[in-house]
């Protein structure tokens, strides 16, 4: 599964350069050219990390970072702030607002890729174990929620468990009896056709 990186920057050349380098490094890239687009992309695409320019129209990277930290579903999303503002006060403000890292422009795209990888390594156990993906389905085991695209799919606990088993083992063939044992447990009497 490719890690998904959101890049938000109103400088199109910068956005294209960073997208190119991150894709080349094996990441899936979602881009936005202002803060409002970035917030919508975070809600819709659920990236694994966000790289935000400080000075964007509609909603700055700092304001967006503050907003992300105030919401339960994005509180732990790793954030890197990019900015031409390199004074100590600016850097500390960015970090105190909730950014995990701060890079001053101009910077090396290779260094940004390395910092993205480092942040993902540190945050991966919490975020990756909490999401299962298959095509356009995303399962959140800790919340027992399934999304198809951006739409919540209502499933009961047993249906959710069954779906998660199938997604965790793509391509594996199960008999009805195996699925019954995996979902309901051994020694529980359930009609075999229940799985259908």
Short mmCIF file of C-alpha atoms in Angstrom, two decimals:
data_model
loop_
_atom_site.label_atom_id
_atom_site.label_comp_id
_atom_site.label_asym_id
_atom_site.label_seq_id
_atom_site.Cartn_x
_atom_site.Cartn_y
_atom_site.Cartn_z
CA UNK A 1 0.00 0.00 0.00
CA UNK A 2 1.49 3.36 -1.03
CA UNK A 3 1.64 6.06 1.60
CA UNK A 4 -0.48 9.03 0.57
CA UNK A 5 1.07 12.52 0.81
CA UNK A 6 -0.97 15.71 0.58
CA UNK A 7 0.99 18.70 -0.73
CA UNK A 8 -0.59 22.13 -0.48
CA UNK A 9 1.20 25.09 -2.04
CA UNK A 10 -0.11 28.01 -4.10
CA UNK A 11 3.12 28.14 -6.15
CA UNK A 12 2.28 25.77 -9.00
CA UNK A 13 5.94 25.20 -10.01
CA UNK A 14 6.80 24.24 -6.44
CA UNK A 15 3.74 21.97 -6.26
CA UNK A 16 4.72 20.18 -9.49
CA UNK A 17 8.36 19.80 -8.41
CA UNK A 18 7.42 18.31 -5.04
CA UNK A 19 4.77 16.05 -6.61
CA UNK A 20 7.30 14.75 -9.12
CA UNK A 21 9.90 13.98 -6.45
CA UNK A 22 7.45 12.32 -4.07
CA UNK A 23 5.93 10.18 -6.85
CA UNK A 24 9.44 9.21 -7.94
CA UNK A 25 10.10 8.11 -4.33
CA UNK A 26 7.04 5.84 -4.49
CA UNK A 27 4.36 7.92 -2.79
CA UNK A 28 0.80 8.55 -3.91
CA UNK A 29 0.42 12.33 -4.13
CA UNK A 30 -2.67 14.48 -3.58
CA UNK A 31 -2.20 18.18 -4.35
CA UNK A 32 -4.02 21.37 -3.45
CA UNK A 33 -3.28 25.00 -4.32
CA UNK A 34 -4.92 26.67 -1.32
CA UNK A 35 -5.87 25.92 2.27
CA UNK A 36 -9.55 25.23 1.62
CA UNK A 37 -8.73 22.73 -1.15
CA UNK A 38 -6.21 21.12 1.19
CA UNK A 39 -8.80 20.69 3.96
CA UNK A 40 -11.30 19.19 1.51
CA UNK A 41 -8.61 16.80 0.20
CA UNK A 42 -7.72 15.76 3.75
CA UNK A 43 -11.36 14.99 4.52
CA UNK A 44 -11.96 13.17 1.21
CA UNK A 45 -8.67 11.41 0.52
CA UNK A 46 -7.38 10.83 4.09
CA UNK A 47 -3.65 11.25 3.45
CA UNK A 48 -0.99 9.70 5.70
CA UNK A 49 0.93 12.98 5.95
CA UNK A 50 0.36 16.64 4.97
CA UNK A 51 2.99 19.03 3.60
CA UNK A 52 1.60 22.57 3.90
CA UNK A 53 2.92 25.90 2.66
CA UNK A 54 2.53 28.62 5.29
CA UNK A 55 1.40 31.39 2.93
CA UNK A 56 -1.62 30.07 1.03
CA UNK A 57 -4.83 31.87 0.08
CA UNK A 58 -8.12 31.25 1.92
CA UNK A 59 -6.52 29.31 4.79
CA UNK A 60 -2.81 29.48 5.62
CA UNK A 61 -0.77 26.39 6.39
CA UNK A 62 -0.52 27.50 10.04
CA UNK A 63 -4.30 28.01 10.32
CA UNK A 64 -4.89 24.66 8.63
CA UNK A 65 -2.44 22.94 10.99
CA UNK A 66 -4.25 24.48 13.97
CA UNK A 67 -7.58 23.27 12.57
CA UNK A 68 -6.22 19.75 11.98
CA UNK A 69 -4.97 19.54 15.58
CA UNK A 70 -8.38 20.60 16.92
CA UNK A 71 -10.25 17.72 15.23
CA UNK A 72 -10.21 14.16 16.56
CA UNK A 73 -9.95 12.52 13.14
CA UNK A 74 -6.87 14.57 12.10
CA UNK A 75 -5.25 15.29 15.46
CA UNK A 76 -2.36 12.87 14.80
CA UNK A 77 -1.89 13.47 11.08
CA UNK A 78 1.83 14.24 10.58
CA UNK A 79 2.33 17.79 9.24
CA UNK A 80 5.35 19.48 7.68
CA UNK A 81 5.19 23.27 7.22
CA UNK A 82 7.07 24.83 4.28
CA UNK A 83 7.82 28.54 4.42
CA UNK A 84 10.06 31.32 3.18
CA UNK A 85 9.77 32.68 6.74
CA UNK A 86 12.97 31.47 8.34
CA UNK A 87 13.25 33.52 11.52
CA UNK A 88 13.41 31.63 14.79
CA UNK A 89 10.06 33.09 15.89
CA UNK A 90 8.39 31.84 12.70
CA UNK A 91 9.87 28.35 13.05
CA UNK A 92 8.86 28.07 16.69
CA UNK A 93 5.35 29.37 15.91
CA UNK A 94 4.97 26.69 13.23
CA UNK A 95 6.11 23.93 15.57
CA UNK A 96 4.11 25.27 18.54
CA UNK A 97 0.98 25.35 16.37
CA UNK A 98 1.30 21.60 15.96
CA UNK A 99 3.55 21.01 12.96
CA UNK A 100 5.83 18.00 13.33
CA UNK A 101 8.53 19.56 11.16
CA UNK A 102 9.32 22.92 9.56
CA UNK A 103 11.39 23.53 6.42
CA UNK A 104 12.55 26.94 5.25
CA UNK A 105 12.48 27.72 1.52
CA UNK A 106 14.52 27.23 -0.55
CA UNK A 107 15.13 23.59 0.38
CA UNK A 108 16.19 20.38 -1.30
CA UNK A 109 13.30 18.24 -2.60
CA UNK A 110 15.39 15.17 -1.68
CA UNK A 111 15.59 16.39 1.91
CA UNK A 112 11.81 16.87 1.99
CA UNK A 113 11.32 13.29 0.73
CA UNK A 114 13.65 12.05 3.49
CA UNK A 115 11.77 14.01 6.14
CA UNK A 116 8.43 12.66 4.87
CA UNK A 117 9.81 9.11 5.10
CA UNK A 118 11.14 9.73 8.62
CA UNK A 119 7.83 11.14 9.86
CA UNK A 120 5.91 8.24 8.32
CA UNK A 121 8.26 5.73 9.97
CA UNK A 122 7.54 7.26 13.37
CA UNK A 123 3.79 7.53 12.84
CA UNK A 124 3.18 4.37 10.80
CA UNK A 125 2.29 1.91 13.59
CA UNK A 126 -0.59 4.06 14.82
CA UNK A 127 -2.00 5.12 11.46
CA UNK A 128 -1.41 2.06 9.25
CA UNK A 129 -2.77 -0.43 11.76
CA UNK A 130 -5.93 1.64 11.92
CA UNK A 131 -6.77 1.45 8.20
CA UNK A 132 -7.35 -1.44 5.81
CA UNK A 133 -7.72 -0.62 2.12
CA UNK A 134 -8.92 -2.53 -0.91
CA UNK A 135 -9.63 -0.70 -4.16
CA UNK A 136 -12.07 2.08 -3.14
CA UNK A 137 -12.89 0.57 0.28
CA UNK A 138 -11.29 1.87 3.49
CA UNK A 139 -11.92 0.04 6.77
CA UNK A 140 -11.22 1.63 10.14
CA UNK A 141 -11.13 -1.27 12.66
CA UNK A 142 -10.86 0.95 15.75
CA UNK A 143 -14.11 2.70 14.76
CA UNK A 144 -15.76 -0.27 12.98
CA UNK A 145 -16.44 1.95 9.94
CA UNK A 146 -16.25 1.24 6.22
CA UNK A 147 -16.08 3.89 3.50
CA UNK A 148 -16.57 3.27 -0.19
CA UNK A 149 -14.94 6.30 -1.72
CA UNK A 150 -16.12 9.03 0.64
CA UNK A 151 -19.44 7.41 1.56
CA UNK A 152 -19.93 5.63 4.88
CA UNK A 153 -21.26 2.09 4.34
CA UNK A 154 -23.48 0.88 7.20
CA UNK A 155 -22.36 -2.60 8.32
CA UNK A 156 -23.05 -4.63 11.42
CA UNK A 157 -20.15 -5.95 13.55
CA UNK A 158 -20.19 -9.45 12.01
CA UNK A 159 -20.39 -8.07 8.45
CA UNK A 160 -17.49 -5.74 9.26
CA UNK A 161 -15.43 -8.61 10.69
CA UNK A 162 -16.14 -10.76 7.63
CA UNK A 163 -15.16 -7.96 5.23
CA UNK A 164 -11.95 -7.23 7.15
CA UNK A 165 -10.96 -10.93 7.00
CA UNK A 166 -11.45 -10.94 3.22
CA UNK A 167 -9.51 -7.70 2.74
CA UNK A 168 -6.63 -8.83 4.96
CA UNK A 169 -6.23 -11.96 2.82
CA UNK A 170 -6.83 -10.91 -0.80
CA UNK A 171 -7.03 -13.77 -3.25
CA UNK A 172 -7.40 -16.44 -0.57
CA UNK A 173 -10.31 -18.83 -1.03
CA UNK A 174 -12.41 -19.70 2.06
CA UNK A 175 -15.08 -22.31 2.57
CA UNK A 176 -18.28 -21.29 4.35
CA UNK A 177 -17.19 -23.36 7.36
CA UNK A 178 -13.85 -21.51 7.56
CA UNK A 179 -15.55 -18.11 7.43
CA UNK A 180 -18.05 -19.17 10.10
CA UNK A 181 -15.19 -20.25 12.38
CA UNK A 182 -13.22 -17.05 11.76
CA UNK A 183 -16.17 -14.70 12.34
CA UNK A 184 -18.36 -16.52 14.87
CA UNK A 185 -15.73 -18.77 16.48
CA UNK A 186 -15.49 -22.52 17.04
CA UNK A 187 -18.34 -24.37 18.66
CA UNK A 188 -21.01 -21.77 17.86
CA UNK A 189 -24.02 -23.13 16.01
CA UNK A 190 -24.88 -20.91 13.06
CA UNK A 191 -26.55 -21.95 9.82
CA UNK A 192 -23.91 -22.40 7.14
CA UNK A 193 -25.81 -20.16 4.70
CA UNK A 194 -25.55 -17.25 7.19
CA UNK A 195 -22.33 -16.17 5.48
CA UNK A 196 -24.12 -15.70 2.17
#
